Amino acid sequence: MPETEFDVVIVGAGIIGALVAKELTHARKRVLILEAGTTSGIDSSDSQAFKTYSSFVDQYQTALMKIPNSPYPHNPNAPSPYATDNVQIKSGEVSSAGYTVQTGPYPFMSSYLRQQGGTTLHWMASCPRLLPDDFRIQREYGVGFDWPIGYTDLERDYAKAEWEIGVSGNVEDQRYEGKTFAKGYDYPMEGLPASYVDQWIGERVNGSLFSIDGFDFKPSVVGLPLARNGIPRKFPLSKKQDGFPWSENSMVDEIAGGLYFRSKGAVGAPHLGLRCEGNSSCTPICPVQAKYTALKTLAELNPALCEIRNQCVVSTLDRDENGRITRINYLDYGSKNGDTTQQSVTAEIYVLAAHAVENAKLLLASELANSSDQVGRNLMDHPYFMTWGLAPDNVGSFRGPGYTSGIPAFRNGAFRKDWAASRVDIGNWGWNFSAFSPGSDVDRLLKQNITGKSLRQALAYQVPRQIRFGFQIEQLPSQSNRVTISDQYRDASGLHRPVISYDVSDYTWDAMIKNIEISHHFFDALKVKPDDRFHLGDGPNDADILPTYREYKGVKLGFYGAGHIMGTHRMGNDSKSSVVNDRQRSWDHSNLYITGCGSLPSVGTANPTLTAAALAFRSSRDMLRELR
């Protein structure tokens, strides 16, 4: 083979690209990362890196709309979708106002970010594992698509991911529905303390029993694993010798006869962000970087072995007659004079780690990896449904990070044959996401001519009593939910924009109705009055303003996106029904890996980033075997 410029070229400087690069450079491989977006400061001095991140915080604080991408500058050369782009789509019409082109019947409500650091710059950092049954949903419940691997195949890599990105959690909270952990294993940091509202709800809900459609449930409030810095755990020194599953690259200190995880602080200011400070802007931005972002991993890469080229938008990949990828072509718009130049680069192995939507778009533009006709198909999210109520007591709303606990009782069970599973989170920020509080509360009271001291008293009485449940609902893969491209729709650089067709099946709509029933059981236990109970879709203006509004079985419903964009290049056991194998290697091209959340064949109810990170370690080992 002709000599190549790099051992591996990675497309995308998000969490997956960063983790793969770290594994490869640790093995002394030459790596190039091509990032479509602008730098986030890590390729400059430490002071500049912190200054750049601080500018994101400043932009967020002055933004009128606190949406996921609000802290980050708009980039016409590498545009991203925005939550404000979503509108109701009438039959036969197309919505093309934003970066993505939406053909309906519902808009795809989740956004992502094309910038160094990727979507971890605005994620919530929730890190639950998938359940064993999530990997075999077709076999167990007759729906969905089974994985080519099982939970135990990924258990080692789950542990490695939790230690690499730094997860705070308690294993004893997570031992349910068949999840197993290595003997003596625990998360590197103690779980974040439960908020007051978590404790208040737990005291009243834990141990209650109820049935829905003949299925019995016993809910309990448990802590949520989070990639936010907590208190490092102490482990005995013997763990260093017995194969305790932290990664070789994790930072571990020996102090006073024990092993402690050394949490990673802010990039450029490592003394900041060593503990979660309870700021209430986790999504979209932690002001002190106590939350993990891919910037922390990127900053650790050895510059002698890994080069990061920002402002380089990959346009196509070339292949030879044997199907091997021979080069990547990209547009470099990073010159000081504003010129854009066409460049290319060669490697032994090529890794797409851009994003589920962007990976699919690039493969379709290059006419690659699609002998199965599955590229772009099976696009999934977790439709996010909410219920909320006014508690009889002050529950301390709007304090601390957004979520610290959840109710996992509805993640699995025989009911999944009939309706979708849900993971329930408890919101610490009142009705902010569901009813736009507290701004909407001020507006409502002012319209009632309540001002001055009376206004302050009314807010002080009502706002701290707000409670909210969020239902992250399972969605089944569908061939018609897909990403395509069209020459009719291109961006400022002349590259294709994603065209998205998206719908939600009755399997998920039925779960929303069940979620309302579940919420009533909660509200009964919490003594929330019937007139003080609400759900998404039943607002007086929802039929006109909620993009996903629908009347289903006589119930007014709607949902938002959870920001969990999955599918589009799913893994499987054969090249006829999937795009990649169980190591995320393309069936069609032996030196191409297509990584990230797009590889997930089914989604369960777990936030997907931790699973994608675990898969990245699995793929990295396969790449190293090939390079040897």
XYZ file of C-alpha atoms in Angstrom:
628
model
C 0.000 0.000 0.000
C 1.219 3.566 -0.637
C 2.380 5.433 2.444
C -0.342 7.540 4.010
C -0.089 10.812 5.874
C -1.688 9.462 9.071
C -2.521 6.152 10.637
C -6.071 7.334 11.323
C -8.159 10.321 10.266
C -11.177 11.083 12.469
C -14.053 13.274 11.320
C -15.461 15.181 14.279
C -13.964 16.572 17.503
C -16.811 15.573 19.816
C -16.699 13.010 22.598
C -16.421 9.972 20.305
C -13.673 11.445 18.145
C -11.811 12.601 21.249
C -11.976 9.211 22.999
C -10.900 7.291 19.900
C -8.004 9.709 19.356
C -6.886 9.319 22.959
C -6.875 5.525 22.743
C -4.962 5.545 19.456
C -2.357 8.106 20.446
C -1.790 6.249 23.711
C -0.675 3.395 21.435
C 1.617 5.832 19.554
C -0.497 6.067 16.392
C -0.506 9.185 14.205
C -3.974 10.750 14.269
C -5.629 13.691 12.539
C -8.994 15.087 13.673
C -10.955 17.160 11.157
C -13.526 19.409 12.847
C -16.117 21.330 10.841
C -16.656 23.957 13.530
C -14.454 26.613 15.028
C -11.984 26.137 17.842
C -13.135 26.295 21.440
C -9.718 27.564 22.507
C -7.904 24.365 23.416
C -5.369 24.682 20.606
C -4.161 27.965 22.094
C -2.713 28.864 25.475
C -4.481 27.867 28.661
C -5.511 31.454 29.298
C -6.992 31.746 25.799
C -8.861 28.457 26.212
C -10.528 29.667 29.398
C -11.204 33.080 27.855
C -12.920 31.457 24.872
C -15.122 29.297 27.093
C -15.960 32.311 29.255
C -17.168 34.118 26.152
C -19.662 31.267 25.640
C -20.931 31.788 29.195
C -21.272 35.530 28.551
C -23.229 34.905 25.361
C -25.553 32.511 27.175
C -26.222 34.998 29.976
C -27.222 37.738 27.534
C -29.252 35.491 25.197
C -32.999 36.072 25.270
C -33.713 32.438 24.366
C -31.854 29.978 26.632
C -31.907 27.139 24.110
C -29.172 24.457 23.818
C -27.095 26.251 21.186
C -27.578 29.785 22.527
C -24.064 30.103 24.076
C -22.268 29.305 20.829
C -21.733 31.626 17.841
C -23.676 30.888 14.677
C -21.360 29.535 11.989
C -22.621 29.723 8.367
C -19.736 27.496 7.211
C -20.739 24.692 9.578
C -24.366 25.437 10.514
C -26.212 23.627 13.296
C -29.933 23.118 13.892
C -31.613 25.318 16.495
C -34.615 24.506 18.671
C -36.325 27.677 17.447
C -36.329 26.322 13.879
C -39.084 23.807 14.667
C -42.614 24.571 13.507
C -45.748 22.585 12.790
C -45.504 20.942 9.361
C -48.659 20.848 7.298
C -49.302 17.845 5.071
C -47.413 18.124 1.807
C -45.307 21.073 2.952
C -41.609 21.341 3.779
C -39.975 23.432 6.501
C -36.549 24.664 5.396
C -36.049 27.792 7.494
C -33.283 26.250 9.595
C -30.217 24.214 8.699
C -32.102 20.919 8.527
C -34.906 20.506 6.022
C -38.000 18.993 7.656
C -40.568 17.080 5.600
C -42.704 15.840 8.499
C -45.184 14.719 9.452
C -43.580 16.028 12.667
C -40.458 18.123 13.014
C -37.421 16.364 14.440
C -37.178 18.409 17.617
C -33.612 17.702 18.765
C -30.584 19.825 17.915
C -26.838 19.226 17.874
C -23.721 21.402 17.697
C -20.953 21.446 15.087
C -18.034 22.883 17.010
C -14.875 21.656 18.698
C -16.209 19.721 21.691
C -19.379 18.719 19.860
C -22.757 18.355 21.481
C -21.188 17.657 24.902
C -20.883 21.457 25.047
C -24.626 21.553 25.730
C -25.582 18.098 27.049
C -27.115 17.421 30.479
C -24.397 14.787 31.225
C -26.806 12.046 32.374
C -25.030 8.671 32.093
C -27.302 5.690 32.815
C -26.428 2.374 31.187
C -28.779 0.531 28.880
C -30.581 -2.447 30.414
C -29.824 -6.029 29.328
C -33.292 -6.340 27.765
C -32.658 -3.223 25.653
C -30.093 -5.223 23.671
C -32.611 -8.018 22.936
C -35.921 -6.194 22.669
C -37.110 -8.161 19.623
C -36.329 -11.481 21.255
C -37.931 -10.527 24.588
C -40.901 -8.400 23.528
C -41.374 -8.893 19.785
C -40.672 -5.278 18.828
C -37.685 -3.287 17.574
C -34.328 -4.632 16.402
C -31.838 -6.671 18.438
C -28.194 -5.736 18.905
C -25.405 -8.039 17.678
C -23.922 -7.834 21.199
C -25.348 -8.050 24.701
C -24.974 -6.092 27.913
C -22.166 -8.304 29.216
C -20.172 -7.709 26.005
C -20.183 -3.989 26.785
C -19.894 -4.083 30.585
C -16.111 -3.633 30.631
C -16.308 -0.685 28.248
C -19.159 0.906 30.220
C -16.858 0.919 33.252
C -13.995 2.344 31.239
C -16.206 5.127 29.875
C -17.496 6.012 33.343
C -13.949 6.387 34.616
C -12.642 8.179 31.537
C -15.242 10.947 31.476
C -15.695 11.027 35.259
C -19.152 9.924 36.426
C -20.605 10.587 39.854
C -22.952 7.847 40.987
C -23.621 4.949 43.349
C -23.635 1.397 42.031
C -26.199 0.294 44.606
C -28.691 2.730 43.061
C -28.187 1.129 39.653
C -28.637 -2.578 40.429
C -32.030 -3.098 38.831
C -33.494 -4.942 35.822
C -30.489 -7.231 35.429
C -27.713 -4.651 35.266
C -24.492 -6.140 36.605
C -21.205 -4.616 37.709
C -17.778 -6.127 38.269
C -17.109 -7.300 41.810
C -16.013 -4.347 43.927
C -16.778 -1.836 41.171
C -18.147 1.616 41.807
C -18.199 4.927 40.022
C -15.093 7.116 40.412
C -17.017 9.774 42.351
C -19.856 9.585 44.845
C -23.318 10.315 43.534
C -24.408 13.930 43.717
C -26.630 14.628 46.725
C -30.348 14.314 46.127
C -32.090 17.677 45.879
C -34.746 18.664 48.372
C -37.491 18.045 45.819
C -36.025 14.560 45.145
C -36.184 13.765 48.842
C -39.651 15.266 49.261
C -41.064 13.211 46.393
C -39.211 10.067 47.481
C -40.664 10.200 50.988
C -44.165 10.140 49.522
C -43.785 7.936 46.436
C -41.286 5.241 47.452
C -42.956 1.948 48.243
C -46.297 2.827 46.682
C -47.941 0.166 44.525
C -50.244 0.553 41.555
C -51.257 -1.263 38.376
C -51.787 -0.106 34.805
C -53.446 -2.464 32.318
C -52.707 -5.348 34.668
C -48.991 -4.533 34.982
C -47.771 -3.840 38.531
C -45.351 -1.042 39.370
C -43.465 -0.152 42.535
C -41.766 3.213 41.938
C -38.742 4.417 43.852
C -36.633 7.577 43.564
C -32.951 6.761 42.940
C -29.861 8.780 42.116
C -28.892 9.370 38.500
C -25.297 8.769 37.304
C -23.984 12.096 36.037
C -20.782 13.182 34.301
C -20.355 16.038 36.745
C -17.616 16.295 39.295
C -18.582 15.082 42.760
C -16.551 13.813 45.711
C -13.842 11.346 44.605
C -14.264 7.887 46.069
C -11.543 6.151 48.055
C -10.552 2.673 46.854
C -8.030 0.319 48.464
C -4.567 0.165 46.918
C -5.174 -3.501 46.085
C -7.553 -2.391 43.335
C -4.575 -1.204 41.343
C -3.334 -4.768 41.028
C -6.567 -6.739 40.611
C -7.627 -5.283 37.276
C -10.071 -2.702 38.578
C -11.712 -1.362 35.427
C -10.516 2.215 35.153
C -8.877 3.087 31.866
C -5.122 3.298 31.598
C -5.488 6.985 30.855
C -7.591 7.843 33.918
C -6.084 10.103 36.533
C -5.743 8.243 39.826
C -3.868 9.530 42.900
C -2.505 7.518 45.809
C -3.327 9.435 48.980
C -3.218 8.242 52.585
C -3.186 4.575 51.662
C -5.989 4.774 49.126
C -6.720 5.433 45.471
C -8.688 8.517 44.463
C -9.958 9.664 41.088
C -8.482 13.075 40.279
C -11.380 15.012 38.796
C -10.747 17.161 35.755
C -11.374 20.868 36.193
C -11.935 23.583 33.620
C -9.781 23.558 30.483
C -7.249 26.346 30.935
C -8.182 26.817 34.597
C -7.899 23.357 36.224
C -8.515 24.713 39.727
C -12.118 25.530 38.755
C -14.987 23.094 38.349
C -13.533 20.363 40.560
C -16.933 19.996 42.221
C -20.433 20.609 40.931
C -21.459 23.969 42.395
C -25.174 23.548 41.781
C -25.426 26.082 38.975
C -28.770 25.940 37.197
C -27.633 26.056 33.575
C -26.254 22.528 32.995
C -28.070 22.594 29.690
C -26.715 24.410 27.832
C -23.536 25.362 29.702
C -21.803 24.808 33.028
C -20.106 28.117 33.878
C -17.236 26.431 35.782
C -16.892 23.263 33.630
C -17.712 20.901 36.483
C -19.634 19.001 33.811
C -17.629 16.855 31.405
C -17.195 18.080 27.855
C -15.048 16.607 25.105
C -12.783 19.649 25.472
C -11.293 17.980 28.558
C -10.249 14.910 26.585
C -9.105 16.906 23.553
C -6.867 19.049 25.769
C -5.079 15.893 26.984
C -4.117 14.639 23.520
C -0.433 14.467 22.704
C 0.134 17.184 20.065
C 3.147 15.277 18.723
C 0.823 12.436 17.716
C -2.566 14.100 17.228
C -3.262 17.124 15.057
C -6.630 18.895 15.229
C -7.650 20.936 12.208
C -10.645 23.130 12.933
C -12.828 24.864 10.347
C -12.403 21.909 7.994
C -15.721 20.622 6.648
C -15.490 17.148 5.136
C -17.310 16.986 1.805
C -16.720 13.441 0.489
C -14.693 10.265 0.892
C -13.111 8.447 -2.059
C -12.772 4.683 -2.483
C -10.880 2.331 -4.779
C -12.200 -0.556 -6.873
C -11.848 -2.911 -3.893
C -14.031 -0.752 -1.692
C -11.231 0.607 0.530
C -11.399 4.287 1.390
C -8.441 6.103 -0.184
C -8.834 9.719 0.964
C -11.009 12.297 2.656
C -11.799 15.564 0.887
C -12.616 18.668 2.871
C -13.160 22.428 2.635
C -10.758 24.494 4.751
C -12.300 27.879 5.520
C -9.875 28.741 8.305
C -7.511 31.088 6.485
C -7.197 34.651 7.798
C -8.140 36.210 4.456
C -11.429 34.316 4.385
C -10.590 32.088 1.426
C -11.924 28.525 1.311
C -9.667 25.894 -0.167
C -10.287 22.288 -1.177
C -7.952 19.884 0.629
C -7.578 16.129 1.003
C -5.769 13.756 3.340
C -4.954 10.041 3.378
C -4.771 7.456 6.150
C -4.779 3.728 6.813
C -8.089 3.933 8.663
C -10.913 6.461 8.458
C -13.353 7.125 11.314
C -16.625 9.026 10.998
C -17.441 10.495 14.404
C -19.296 13.588 13.242
C -22.817 12.887 14.482
C -25.691 10.540 13.645
C -27.167 13.055 11.184
C -23.859 14.334 9.794
C -22.389 10.831 9.405
C -25.424 9.786 7.352
C -25.315 12.948 5.252
C -21.628 12.437 4.452
C -22.080 8.771 3.529
C -24.995 9.594 1.238
C -23.051 12.403 -0.458
C -20.130 9.999 -0.995
C -22.362 7.064 -2.029
C -20.689 4.812 0.529
C -21.531 2.038 3.006
C -25.093 1.665 1.760
C -25.382 -1.777 0.181
C -28.035 -2.488 2.837
C -30.019 0.666 1.984
C -29.970 1.446 5.718
C -27.811 4.597 5.738
C -29.904 7.450 7.078
C -32.797 5.171 8.050
C -34.048 4.291 11.559
C -33.551 7.823 12.893
C -34.621 7.830 16.534
C -34.868 10.104 19.549
C -36.446 9.831 22.973
C -39.675 11.810 22.563
C -39.783 13.861 25.769
C -43.172 14.131 27.451
C -43.818 16.155 30.590
C -46.349 16.412 33.377
C -46.265 19.005 36.121
C -48.162 20.085 39.206
C -48.282 22.532 42.109
C -47.265 20.894 45.370
C -49.013 21.807 48.622
C -45.641 22.669 50.187
C -42.460 24.511 49.295
C -40.228 21.920 47.591
C -37.282 24.209 46.848
C -37.633 24.471 43.086
C -34.970 26.220 41.005
C -32.056 25.066 43.131
C -29.025 23.085 42.048
C -28.341 21.189 38.832
C -31.249 20.289 36.568
C -31.549 16.631 37.558
C -30.090 14.587 40.363
C -32.582 11.689 40.614
C -35.120 9.722 38.643
C -37.697 6.937 38.858
C -36.562 3.879 36.807
C -39.582 1.655 37.521
C -40.941 2.072 33.983
C -37.775 1.297 32.026
C -38.558 -2.384 31.541
C -41.260 -5.001 31.870
C -43.706 -7.166 29.983
C -45.720 -4.033 29.120
C -43.081 -3.295 26.425
C -44.920 -5.715 24.154
C -47.745 -3.166 24.034
C -46.357 0.294 24.794
C -43.001 1.970 25.118
C -40.788 2.088 28.174
C -40.017 5.420 29.853
C -37.270 6.728 32.079
C -38.678 9.318 34.477
C -36.571 12.226 35.646
C -37.458 14.658 38.424
C -36.862 18.258 37.429
C -35.208 20.551 39.946
C -36.056 23.675 37.958
C -39.817 23.809 38.481
C -41.885 24.479 35.395
C -39.100 26.132 33.401
C -39.124 23.696 30.471
C -42.793 22.779 30.649
C -44.395 26.199 31.193
C -41.439 28.604 30.831
C -41.377 29.575 34.475
C -40.615 31.801 36.252
C -40.950 34.319 33.408
C -44.428 33.105 32.512
C -45.455 33.345 36.181
C -44.433 37.000 36.285
C -46.317 37.675 33.060
C -49.469 35.932 34.312
C -49.487 37.800 37.622
C -48.856 41.157 35.970
C -51.862 40.556 33.733
C -53.858 40.152 36.935
C -52.599 43.600 38.025
C -50.500 42.064 40.796
C -47.386 44.234 41.212
C -44.789 45.356 43.706
C -44.705 43.620 47.064
C -47.794 41.574 46.227
C -46.067 40.286 43.085
C -42.996 39.243 45.046
C -45.129 37.497 47.663
C -47.172 35.668 45.028
C -44.023 34.459 43.256
C -42.433 33.399 46.542
C -45.550 31.373 47.361
C -46.096 29.721 43.969
C -42.747 29.190 42.239
C -41.008 27.109 44.967
C -43.962 24.671 44.908
C -43.534 23.722 41.245
C -42.763 20.056 40.517
C -42.212 18.432 37.143
C -41.783 14.904 35.815
C -40.056 14.300 32.488
C -40.696 11.058 30.588
C -37.921 10.025 28.217
C -39.835 7.593 26.002
C -38.512 4.711 23.956
C -38.905 4.963 20.186
C -38.762 1.983 17.844
C -36.621 2.040 14.679
C -38.549 2.805 11.501
C -37.370 2.642 7.902
C -39.322 5.791 7.037
C -37.746 7.908 9.776
C -34.660 8.927 7.933
C -32.021 11.415 6.829
C -31.635 11.985 3.078
C -30.013 14.627 0.869
C -31.228 16.619 -2.115
C -29.375 18.850 -4.575
C -32.178 21.344 -3.982
C -30.992 22.084 -0.457
C -27.393 23.178 0.140
C -25.637 25.335 2.709
C -23.458 28.428 2.242
C -20.470 26.237 1.300
C -22.445 24.394 -1.366
C -22.635 21.178 0.668
C -25.833 19.211 1.236
C -28.157 20.047 4.099
C -29.818 17.107 5.886
C -33.392 16.391 4.805
C -35.284 14.737 7.660
C -38.522 12.747 7.583
C -39.810 11.962 11.071
C -42.854 10.383 12.676
C -43.761 8.748 15.995
C -45.590 5.430 16.102
C -48.599 4.486 18.224
C -46.231 2.449 20.419
C -44.806 5.727 21.734
C -48.038 7.751 21.682
C -49.666 5.031 23.817
C -46.847 5.419 26.341
C -47.643 9.134 26.677
C -51.183 8.280 27.717
C -49.789 5.786 30.229
C -47.404 8.479 31.470
C -50.376 10.683 32.336
C -51.900 7.826 34.319
C -48.578 7.196 36.076
C -48.351 10.883 36.936
C -51.796 10.860 38.519
C -50.601 8.104 40.861
C -47.629 10.302 41.759
C -49.781 13.396 42.196
C -52.217 11.495 44.401
C -49.339 10.460 46.660
C -48.031 14.048 46.670
C -51.502 15.478 47.396
C -51.494 17.688 44.315
C -55.018 18.943 43.650
C -56.674 17.839 40.360
C -56.885 21.449 39.143
C -53.147 21.871 39.721
C -52.110 19.023 37.388
C -50.988 19.569 33.793
C -49.407 17.719 30.890
C -47.790 18.686 27.606
C -50.418 19.179 24.936
C -53.321 20.283 27.122
C -52.372 23.974 27.277
C -54.885 26.506 25.915
C -52.627 27.388 22.960
C -50.800 24.096 22.418
C -52.850 23.186 19.351
C -51.484 26.302 17.632
C -47.928 26.622 18.977
C -46.693 23.136 19.947
C -44.977 21.726 16.807
C -45.788 18.105 17.748
C -49.363 18.629 18.948
C -51.779 15.757 18.332
C -55.113 14.522 19.629
C -54.663 10.797 20.106
C -57.419 8.530 21.427
C -59.231 11.619 22.655
C -56.234 12.969 24.597
C -54.369 16.164 23.690
C -50.657 15.371 23.553
C -47.301 16.640 22.334
C -43.601 16.133 22.956
C -40.203 17.762 22.681
C -36.915 16.255 21.587
C -34.580 14.877 24.234
C -31.494 15.744 22.194
C -30.709 12.037 21.828
C -30.187 11.590 18.096
C -29.701 7.912 17.274
C -29.922 5.452 14.411
C -28.977 6.259 10.755
C -26.091 3.707 10.522
C -27.118 0.902 12.822
C -24.983 -2.075 13.749
C -26.100 -5.629 13.156
C -25.137 -9.208 12.397
C -25.133 -8.964 8.610
C -24.622 -6.550 5.733
C -28.206 -6.872 4.507
C -29.937 -5.349 7.524
C -27.264 -3.059 8.982
C -24.513 -0.596 8.065
C -21.752 -1.598 10.503
C -20.735 -4.688 12.438
C -20.460 -5.003 16.216
C -17.178 -3.036 16.184
C -18.739 -0.226 14.127
C -16.721 -1.168 11.049
C -18.490 -0.694 7.727
C -19.590 -3.927 6.093
C -18.774 -2.413 2.699
C -15.405 -0.761 3.374
C -12.822 -2.591 5.446
C -10.931 0.523 6.614
C -13.951 2.676 7.462
C -15.473 2.934 10.949
C -18.789 4.748 11.412
C -19.103 5.526 15.106
C -21.355 7.206 17.615
C -25.013 7.200 18.558
C -26.011 6.490 14.967
C -24.859 2.893 15.441
C -27.466 2.100 18.106
C -29.962 -0.467 16.688
C -32.556 0.278 19.401
C -32.603 2.935 22.063
C -34.262 1.760 25.278
C -34.566 4.675 27.694
C -30.941 5.491 28.555
C -29.308 8.706 27.412
C -27.080 7.394 24.603
C -23.742 9.163 25.116
C -22.319 6.730 27.674
C -23.188 3.767 25.449
C -21.641 5.487 22.421
C -18.496 6.144 24.477
C -18.323 2.483 25.497
C -18.678 1.447 21.853
C -15.858 3.841 20.957
C -13.465 1.888 23.190
C -14.605 -1.371 21.590
C -13.966 0.063 18.124
C -10.594 1.520 19.129
C -9.315 -1.924 20.090
C -10.348 -3.230 16.689
C -8.566 -0.347 14.944
C -5.381 -1.074 16.861
C -5.554 -4.726 15.869
C -5.808 -3.661 12.235
C -2.940 -1.182 12.503
C -0.649 -3.765 14.113
